[in-house]
CSV table of C-alpha atoms and ligand atoms in Angstrom, one decimal:
chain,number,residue,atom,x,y,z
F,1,UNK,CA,0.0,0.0,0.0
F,2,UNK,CA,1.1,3.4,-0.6
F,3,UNK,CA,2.0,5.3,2.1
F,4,UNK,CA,1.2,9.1,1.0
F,5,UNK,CA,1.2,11.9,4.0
F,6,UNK,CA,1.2,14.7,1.8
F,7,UNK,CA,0.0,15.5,-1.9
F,8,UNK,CA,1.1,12.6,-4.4
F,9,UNK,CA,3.7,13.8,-7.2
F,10,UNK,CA,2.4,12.6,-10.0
F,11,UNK,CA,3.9,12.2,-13.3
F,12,UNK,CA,2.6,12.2,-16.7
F,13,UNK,CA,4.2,10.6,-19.1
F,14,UNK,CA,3.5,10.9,-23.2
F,15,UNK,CA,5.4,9.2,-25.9
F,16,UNK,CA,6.1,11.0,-28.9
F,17,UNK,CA,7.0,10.3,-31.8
F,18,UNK,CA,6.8,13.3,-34.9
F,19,UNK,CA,3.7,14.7,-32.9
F,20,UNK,CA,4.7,18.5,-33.8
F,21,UNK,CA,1.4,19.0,-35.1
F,22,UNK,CA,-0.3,18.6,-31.7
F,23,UNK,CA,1.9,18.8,-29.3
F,24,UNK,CA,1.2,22.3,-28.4
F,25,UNK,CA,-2.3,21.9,-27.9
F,26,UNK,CA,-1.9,18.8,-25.6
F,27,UNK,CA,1.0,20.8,-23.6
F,28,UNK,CA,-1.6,23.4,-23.4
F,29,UNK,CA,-4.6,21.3,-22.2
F,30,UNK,CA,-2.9,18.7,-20.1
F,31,UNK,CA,-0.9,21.8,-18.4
F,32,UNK,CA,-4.1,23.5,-17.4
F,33,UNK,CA,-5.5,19.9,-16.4
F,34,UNK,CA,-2.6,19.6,-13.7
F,35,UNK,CA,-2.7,23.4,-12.9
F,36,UNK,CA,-6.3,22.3,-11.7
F,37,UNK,CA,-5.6,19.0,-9.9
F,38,UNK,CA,-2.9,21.2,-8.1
F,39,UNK,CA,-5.3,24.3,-7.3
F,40,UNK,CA,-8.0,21.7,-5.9
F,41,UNK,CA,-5.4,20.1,-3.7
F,42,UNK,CA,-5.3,16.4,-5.4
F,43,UNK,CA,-1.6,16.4,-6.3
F,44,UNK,CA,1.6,18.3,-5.5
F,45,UNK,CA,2.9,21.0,-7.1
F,46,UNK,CA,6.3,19.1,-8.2
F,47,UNK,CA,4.1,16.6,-10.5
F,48,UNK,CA,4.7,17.5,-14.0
F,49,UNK,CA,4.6,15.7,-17.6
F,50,UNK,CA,7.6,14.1,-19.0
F,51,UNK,CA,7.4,14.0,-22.7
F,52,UNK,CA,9.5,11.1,-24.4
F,53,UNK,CA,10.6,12.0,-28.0
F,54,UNK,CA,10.7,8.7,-29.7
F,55,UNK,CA,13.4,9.7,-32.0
F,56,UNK,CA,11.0,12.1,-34.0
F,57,UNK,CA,12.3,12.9,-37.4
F,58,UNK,CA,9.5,16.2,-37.1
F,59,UNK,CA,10.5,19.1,-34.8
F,60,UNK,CA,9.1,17.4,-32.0
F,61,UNK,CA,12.2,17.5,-29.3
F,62,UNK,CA,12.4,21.4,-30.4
F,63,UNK,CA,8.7,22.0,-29.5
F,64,UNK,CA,9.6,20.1,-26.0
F,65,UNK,CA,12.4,22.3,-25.5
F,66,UNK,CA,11.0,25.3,-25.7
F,67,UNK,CA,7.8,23.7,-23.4
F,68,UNK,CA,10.5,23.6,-20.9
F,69,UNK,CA,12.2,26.6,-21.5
F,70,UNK,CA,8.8,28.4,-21.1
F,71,UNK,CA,7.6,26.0,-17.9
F,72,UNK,CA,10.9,24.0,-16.2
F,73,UNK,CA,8.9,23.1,-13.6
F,74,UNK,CA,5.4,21.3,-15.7
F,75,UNK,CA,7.2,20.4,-18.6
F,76,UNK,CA,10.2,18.1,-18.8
F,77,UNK,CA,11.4,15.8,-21.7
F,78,UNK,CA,13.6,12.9,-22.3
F,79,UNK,CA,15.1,12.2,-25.9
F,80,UNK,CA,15.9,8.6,-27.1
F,81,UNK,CA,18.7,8.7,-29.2
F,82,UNK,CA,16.7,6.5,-32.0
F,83,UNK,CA,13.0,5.9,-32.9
F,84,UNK,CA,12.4,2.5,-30.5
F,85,UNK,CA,8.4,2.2,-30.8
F,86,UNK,CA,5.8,3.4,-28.7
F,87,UNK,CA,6.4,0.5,-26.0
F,88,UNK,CA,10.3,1.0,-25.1
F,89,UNK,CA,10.1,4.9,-25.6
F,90,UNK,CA,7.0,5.0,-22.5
F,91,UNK,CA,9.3,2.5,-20.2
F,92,UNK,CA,11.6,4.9,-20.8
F,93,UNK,CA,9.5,7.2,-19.2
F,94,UNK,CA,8.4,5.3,-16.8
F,95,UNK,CA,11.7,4.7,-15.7
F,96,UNK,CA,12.7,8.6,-15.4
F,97,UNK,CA,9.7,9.3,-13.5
F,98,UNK,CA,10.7,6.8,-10.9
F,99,UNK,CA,14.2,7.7,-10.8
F,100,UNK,CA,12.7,11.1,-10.6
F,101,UNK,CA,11.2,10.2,-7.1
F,102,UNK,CA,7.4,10.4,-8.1
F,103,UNK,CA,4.7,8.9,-6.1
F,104,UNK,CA,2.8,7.3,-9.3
F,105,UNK,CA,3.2,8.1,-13.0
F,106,UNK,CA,-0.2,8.3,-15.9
F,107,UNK,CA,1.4,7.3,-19.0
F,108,UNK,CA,-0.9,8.2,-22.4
F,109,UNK,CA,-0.6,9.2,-25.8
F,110,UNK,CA,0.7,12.6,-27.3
F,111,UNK,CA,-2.4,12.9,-29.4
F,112,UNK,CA,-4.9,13.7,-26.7
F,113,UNK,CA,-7.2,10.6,-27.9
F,114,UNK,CA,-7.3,9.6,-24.3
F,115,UNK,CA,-9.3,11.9,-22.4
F,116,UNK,CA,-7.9,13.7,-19.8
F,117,UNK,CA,-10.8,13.9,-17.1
F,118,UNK,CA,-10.8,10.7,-16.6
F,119,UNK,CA,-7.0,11.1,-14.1
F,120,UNK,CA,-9.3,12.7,-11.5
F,121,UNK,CA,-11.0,9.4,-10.9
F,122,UNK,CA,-7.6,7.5,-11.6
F,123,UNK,CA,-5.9,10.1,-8.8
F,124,UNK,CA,-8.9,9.6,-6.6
F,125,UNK,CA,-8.6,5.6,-6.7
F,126,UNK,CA,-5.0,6.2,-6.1
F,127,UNK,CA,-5.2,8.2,-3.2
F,128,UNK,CA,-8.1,7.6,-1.3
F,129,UNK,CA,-8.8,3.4,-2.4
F,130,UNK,CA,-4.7,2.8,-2.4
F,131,UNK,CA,-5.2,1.2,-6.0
F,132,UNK,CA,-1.4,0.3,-6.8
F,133,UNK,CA,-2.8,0.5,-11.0
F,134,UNK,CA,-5.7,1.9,-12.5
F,135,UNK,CA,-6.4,1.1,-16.2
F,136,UNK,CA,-8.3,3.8,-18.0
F,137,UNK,CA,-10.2,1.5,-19.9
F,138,UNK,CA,-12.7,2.7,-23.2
F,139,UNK,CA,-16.4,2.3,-22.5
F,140,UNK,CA,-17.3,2.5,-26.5
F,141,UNK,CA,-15.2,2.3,-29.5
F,142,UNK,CA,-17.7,4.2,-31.3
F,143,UNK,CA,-15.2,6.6,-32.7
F,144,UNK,CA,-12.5,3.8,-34.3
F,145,UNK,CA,-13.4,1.9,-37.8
F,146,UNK,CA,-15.1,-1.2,-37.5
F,147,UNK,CA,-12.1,-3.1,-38.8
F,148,UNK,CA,-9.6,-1.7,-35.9
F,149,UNK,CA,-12.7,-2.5,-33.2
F,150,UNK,CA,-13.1,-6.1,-34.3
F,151,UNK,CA,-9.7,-7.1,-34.8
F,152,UNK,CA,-8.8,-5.8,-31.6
F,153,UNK,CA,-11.9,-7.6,-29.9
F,154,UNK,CA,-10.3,-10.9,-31.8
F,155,UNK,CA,-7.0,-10.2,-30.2
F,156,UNK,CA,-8.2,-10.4,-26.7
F,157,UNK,CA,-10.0,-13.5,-27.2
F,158,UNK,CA,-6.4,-15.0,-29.0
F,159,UNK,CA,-4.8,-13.1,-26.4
F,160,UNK,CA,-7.0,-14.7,-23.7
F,161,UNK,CA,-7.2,-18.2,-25.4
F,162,UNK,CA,-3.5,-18.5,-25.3
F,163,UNK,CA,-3.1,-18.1,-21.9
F,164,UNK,CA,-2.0,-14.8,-20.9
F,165,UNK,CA,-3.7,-12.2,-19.4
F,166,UNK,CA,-5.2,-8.3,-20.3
F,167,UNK,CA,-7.5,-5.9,-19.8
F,168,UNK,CA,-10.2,-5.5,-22.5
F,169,UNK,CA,-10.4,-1.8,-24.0
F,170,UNK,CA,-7.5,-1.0,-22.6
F,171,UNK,CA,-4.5,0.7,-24.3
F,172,UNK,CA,-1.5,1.9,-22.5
F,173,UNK,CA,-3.4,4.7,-20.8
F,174,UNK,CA,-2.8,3.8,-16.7
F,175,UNK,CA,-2.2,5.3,-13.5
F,176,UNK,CA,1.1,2.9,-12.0
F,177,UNK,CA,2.1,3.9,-7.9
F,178,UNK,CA,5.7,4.1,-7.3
F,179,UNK,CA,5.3,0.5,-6.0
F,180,UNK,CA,4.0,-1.1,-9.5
F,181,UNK,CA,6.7,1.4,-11.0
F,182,UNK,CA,9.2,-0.6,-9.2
F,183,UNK,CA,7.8,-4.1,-9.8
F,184,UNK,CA,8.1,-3.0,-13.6
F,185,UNK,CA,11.5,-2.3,-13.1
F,186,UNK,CA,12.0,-6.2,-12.2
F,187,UNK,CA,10.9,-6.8,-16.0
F,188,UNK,CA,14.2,-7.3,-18.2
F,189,UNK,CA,12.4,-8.5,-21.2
F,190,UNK,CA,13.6,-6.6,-24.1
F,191,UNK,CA,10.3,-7.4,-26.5
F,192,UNK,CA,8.1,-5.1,-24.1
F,193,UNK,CA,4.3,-5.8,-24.3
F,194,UNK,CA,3.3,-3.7,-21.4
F,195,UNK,CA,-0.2,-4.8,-21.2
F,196,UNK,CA,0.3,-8.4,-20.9
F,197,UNK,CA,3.1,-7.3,-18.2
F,198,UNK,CA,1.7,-4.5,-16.2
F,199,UNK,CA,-2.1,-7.0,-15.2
F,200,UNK,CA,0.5,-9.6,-14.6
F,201,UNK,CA,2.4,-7.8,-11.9
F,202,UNK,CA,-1.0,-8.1,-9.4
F,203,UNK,CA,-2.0,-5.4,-6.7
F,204,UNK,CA,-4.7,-3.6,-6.0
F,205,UNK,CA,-6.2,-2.2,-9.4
F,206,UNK,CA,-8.9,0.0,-10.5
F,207,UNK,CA,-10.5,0.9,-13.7
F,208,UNK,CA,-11.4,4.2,-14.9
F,209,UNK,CA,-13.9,4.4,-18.3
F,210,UNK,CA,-13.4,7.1,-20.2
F,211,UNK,CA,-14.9,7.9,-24.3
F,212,UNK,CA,-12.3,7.9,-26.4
F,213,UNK,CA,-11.4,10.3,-29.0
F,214,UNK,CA,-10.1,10.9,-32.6
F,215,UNK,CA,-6.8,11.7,-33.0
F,216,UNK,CA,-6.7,16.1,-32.7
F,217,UNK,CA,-3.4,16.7,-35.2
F,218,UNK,CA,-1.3,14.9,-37.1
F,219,UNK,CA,-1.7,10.9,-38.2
F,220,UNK,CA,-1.8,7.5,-36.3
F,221,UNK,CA,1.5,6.0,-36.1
F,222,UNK,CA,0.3,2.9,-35.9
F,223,UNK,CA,-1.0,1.3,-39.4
F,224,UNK,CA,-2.4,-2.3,-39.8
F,225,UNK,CA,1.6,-3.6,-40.6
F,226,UNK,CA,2.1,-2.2,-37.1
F,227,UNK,CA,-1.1,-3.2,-35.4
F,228,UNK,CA,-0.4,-6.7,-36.6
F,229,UNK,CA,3.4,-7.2,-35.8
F,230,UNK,CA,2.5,-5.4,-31.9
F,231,UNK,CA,-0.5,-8.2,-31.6
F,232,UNK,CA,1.9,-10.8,-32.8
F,233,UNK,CA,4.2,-9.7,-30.5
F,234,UNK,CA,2.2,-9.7,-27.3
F,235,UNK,CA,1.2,-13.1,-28.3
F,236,UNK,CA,4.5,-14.7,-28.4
F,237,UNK,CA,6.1,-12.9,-25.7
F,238,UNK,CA,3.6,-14.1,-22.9
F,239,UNK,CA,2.7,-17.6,-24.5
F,240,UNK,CA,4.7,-20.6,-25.9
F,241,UNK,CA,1.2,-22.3,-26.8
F,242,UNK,CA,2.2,-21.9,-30.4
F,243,UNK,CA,4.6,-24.5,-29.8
F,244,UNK,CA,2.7,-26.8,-28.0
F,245,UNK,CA,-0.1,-26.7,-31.0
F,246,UNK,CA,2.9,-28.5,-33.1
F,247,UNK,CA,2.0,-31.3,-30.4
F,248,UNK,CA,-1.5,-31.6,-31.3
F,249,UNK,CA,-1.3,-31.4,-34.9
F,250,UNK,CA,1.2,-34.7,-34.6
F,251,UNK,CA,-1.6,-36.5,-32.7
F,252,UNK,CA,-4.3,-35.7,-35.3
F,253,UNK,CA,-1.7,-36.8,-37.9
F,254,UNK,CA,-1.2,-40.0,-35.9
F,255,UNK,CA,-4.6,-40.5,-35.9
F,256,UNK,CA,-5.6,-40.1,-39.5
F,257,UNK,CA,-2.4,-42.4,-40.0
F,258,UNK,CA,-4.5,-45.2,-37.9
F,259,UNK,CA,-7.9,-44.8,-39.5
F,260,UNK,CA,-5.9,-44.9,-43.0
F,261,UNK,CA,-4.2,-48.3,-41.3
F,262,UNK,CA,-7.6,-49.7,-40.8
F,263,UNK,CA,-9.1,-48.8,-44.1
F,264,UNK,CA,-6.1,-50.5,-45.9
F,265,UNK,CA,-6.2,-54.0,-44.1
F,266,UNK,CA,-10.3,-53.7,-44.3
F,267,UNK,CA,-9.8,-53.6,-48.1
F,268,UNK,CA,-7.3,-56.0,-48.5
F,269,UNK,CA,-10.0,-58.2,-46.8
F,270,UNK,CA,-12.7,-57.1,-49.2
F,271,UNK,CA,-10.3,-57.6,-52.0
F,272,UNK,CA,-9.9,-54.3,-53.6
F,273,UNK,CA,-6.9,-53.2,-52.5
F,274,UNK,CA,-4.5,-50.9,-54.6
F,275,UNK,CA,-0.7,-52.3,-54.7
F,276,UNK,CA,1.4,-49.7,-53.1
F,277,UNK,CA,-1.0,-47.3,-52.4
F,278,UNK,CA,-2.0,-48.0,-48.6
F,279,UNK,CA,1.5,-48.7,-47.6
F,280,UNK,CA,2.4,-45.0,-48.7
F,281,UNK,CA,-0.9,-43.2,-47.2
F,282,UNK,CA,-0.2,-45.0,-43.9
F,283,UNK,CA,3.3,-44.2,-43.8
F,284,UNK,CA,3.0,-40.8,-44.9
F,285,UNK,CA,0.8,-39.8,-42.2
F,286,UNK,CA,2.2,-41.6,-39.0
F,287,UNK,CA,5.5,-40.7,-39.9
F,288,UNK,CA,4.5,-36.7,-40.3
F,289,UNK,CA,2.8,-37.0,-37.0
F,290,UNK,CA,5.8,-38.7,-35.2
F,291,UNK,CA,7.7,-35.5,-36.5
F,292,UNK,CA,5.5,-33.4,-35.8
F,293,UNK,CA,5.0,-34.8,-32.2
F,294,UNK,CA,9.1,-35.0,-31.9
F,295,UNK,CA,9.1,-30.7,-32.5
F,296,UNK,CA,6.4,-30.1,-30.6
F,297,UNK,CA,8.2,-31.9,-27.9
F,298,UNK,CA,11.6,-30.0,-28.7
F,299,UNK,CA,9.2,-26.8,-28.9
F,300,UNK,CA,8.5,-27.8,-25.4
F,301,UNK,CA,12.2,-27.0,-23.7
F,302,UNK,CA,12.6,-23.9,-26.5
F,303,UNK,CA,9.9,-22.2,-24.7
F,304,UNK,CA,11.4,-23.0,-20.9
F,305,UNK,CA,14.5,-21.5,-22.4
F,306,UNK,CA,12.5,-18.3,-24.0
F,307,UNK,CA,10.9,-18.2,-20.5
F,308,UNK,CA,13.7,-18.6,-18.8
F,309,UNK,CA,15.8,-15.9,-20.5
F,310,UNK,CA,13.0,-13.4,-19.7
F,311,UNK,CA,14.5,-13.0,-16.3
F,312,UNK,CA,10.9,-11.7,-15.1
F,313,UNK,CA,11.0,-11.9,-11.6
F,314,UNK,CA,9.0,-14.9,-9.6
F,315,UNK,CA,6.3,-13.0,-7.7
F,316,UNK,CA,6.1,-9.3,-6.1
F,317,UNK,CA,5.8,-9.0,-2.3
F,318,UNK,CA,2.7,-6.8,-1.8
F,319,UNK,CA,3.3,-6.6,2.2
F,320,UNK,CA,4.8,-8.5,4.8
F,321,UNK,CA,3.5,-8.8,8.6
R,1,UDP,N1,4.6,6.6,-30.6
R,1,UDP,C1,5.9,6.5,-30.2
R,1,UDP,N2,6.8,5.8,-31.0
R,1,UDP,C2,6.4,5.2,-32.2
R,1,UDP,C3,5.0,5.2,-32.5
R,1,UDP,C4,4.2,5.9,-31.7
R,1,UDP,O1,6.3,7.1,-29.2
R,1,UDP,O2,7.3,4.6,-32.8
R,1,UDP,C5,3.7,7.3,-29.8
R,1,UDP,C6,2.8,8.4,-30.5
R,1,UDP,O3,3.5,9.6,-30.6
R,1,UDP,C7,1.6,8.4,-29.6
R,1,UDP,C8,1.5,7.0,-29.0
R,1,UDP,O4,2.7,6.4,-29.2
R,1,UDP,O5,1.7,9.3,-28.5
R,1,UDP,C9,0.4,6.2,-29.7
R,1,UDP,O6,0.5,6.2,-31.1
R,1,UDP,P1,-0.7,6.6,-32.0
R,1,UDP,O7,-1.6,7.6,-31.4
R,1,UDP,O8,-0.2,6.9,-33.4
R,1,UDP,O9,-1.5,5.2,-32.1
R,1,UDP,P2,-3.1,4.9,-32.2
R,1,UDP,O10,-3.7,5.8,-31.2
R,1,UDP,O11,-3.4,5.4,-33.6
R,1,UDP,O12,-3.3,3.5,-31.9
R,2,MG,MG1,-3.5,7.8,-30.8
């Protein structure tokens, strides 16, 4: 539990990556946000955003750096040397704010799709109902094209199906304490898919819903190429089940090889068998399914070994007595 006397600093932390366009505005709007938690007493004065520039190829760092120059103390940035994708450049930021010494850190996008009343109720379950992480979750997707709401409704169910675990309708827009910050920080994995990691971390969560909107300036950086290598890679960085499903297709093979056994020495009773032709069918099917059973069990220990080179750590003490 977090263990908060006085005001919580609380950072906000926005990936960018060529967000020129729009930065401004969201500077401008998420400024007078905090300006008002601040005035009404829910956070302390030393919270502030922290915007990541993703190796933007746009004047995006120079925007940030004149943020700062005009507001040190709301507006602070961090620039990756190189464009790493939305997922490493918001660790990165997750990372500063906790070095930084803040109390809890609400990471969301540059774009200002997320809406940004909904961290009053994510302070608010921070502070008063000690929620160590509270997902802003989307309560329609009235606003995204029918193609990007089903595929990502597909996706959870995969997602689900193959063991691991998420939180429907929700993107990377969170409130994380200083104690799930750290917990994070126990995550070596280099192929980050923070929202199979951060619900697998545990604590006390909450979940905010909030409408979300279209994108105010600028374009998404994240086309269907994208949308399908990220899925792919939250699939096979939580789950080895791919592997495993070599397993079963060996049995089926197996299988068929046996019914195709039993067919052949049925028609060799009934006398109209064809020379050569049963031998071969049988064969080609047990002997498939005995290789396929051999990688799926081979499969087997690569997946310990992916697992194992994760280095993610074995369990999170919440409290101890
Ligand atoms: N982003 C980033 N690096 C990238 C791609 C995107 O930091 O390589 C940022 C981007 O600036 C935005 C957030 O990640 O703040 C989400 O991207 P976007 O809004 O384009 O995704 P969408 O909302 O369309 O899914
Ligand atoms: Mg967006």
């Amino acid at each position: 539990m977090s263990n908060i006397t006085t005001l919580p600093i609380v950072y906000f932390v926005l990936p960018c990556y060529n967000e020129a366009e729009g930065l401004r505005r969201t500077a401008f709007v998420l400024g007078g946000k905090i300006k008002a938690l601040m005035t009404k007493g829910d956070i302390s004065k030393e919270s502030r955003v922290l915007f990541v520039d993703d190796g933007s190829k746009d004047s995006t760092w120079t925007l940030i750096q004149q943020l700062h120059h005009e507001d040190g103390t709301l507006f602070g940035g961090v620039k990756l040397a190189h464009n790493r994708g939305h997922q490493n450049a918001l660790y990165a930021g997750l990372m500063q704010a906790l070095q930084d010494g803040c109390d809890a850190a609400i990471s969301m996008d540059a774009d200002l799709q997320d809406d940004v009343n909904a961290v009053d109720e994510m302070i608010e379950k921070f502070s008063q109902e000690h929620c160590e992480i509270v997902y802003g979750v989307r309560s329609s997707r009235e606003k995204d094209s029918w193609f990007k709401r089903n595929s990502a409704l597909f996706f959870y169910r995969v997602f689900e199906w193959m063991g691991a675990e998420t939180v429907a309708n929700h993107a990377d827009y969170r409130l994380m304490s200083r104690l799930a910050l750290e917990a994070l920080s126990e995550y070596h994995e280099v192929n980050l898919f923070l929202r199979g990691i951060v619900p697998s971390i545990g604590f006390k969560t909450g979940k905010v819903y909030y409408a979300r909107g279209v994108r105010e300036a600028g374009e998404s950086k994240y086309p269907l190429k994208k949308m399908v290598a990220f899925a792919l890679e939250g699939i096979t960085s939580f789950s080895t089940k791919p592997l495993k499903l070599v397993t079963g297709l060996g049995v089926i093979s197996i299988l068929i090889g046996l019914i195709m056994l039993v067919y052949v020495v049925g028609s060799v009773f009934t006398d109209h068998a064809v020379v050569g032709w049963g031998s071969m069918m049988c064969s080609i099917w047990l002997i498939g399914g005995f290789l396929m059973i051999s990688m799926g069990i081979v499969g087997e220990y690569i997946g310990k070994i992916y697992m194992e080179t994760k280095h993610r750590p074995r369990y999170c003490i919440e409290m101890t007595l």
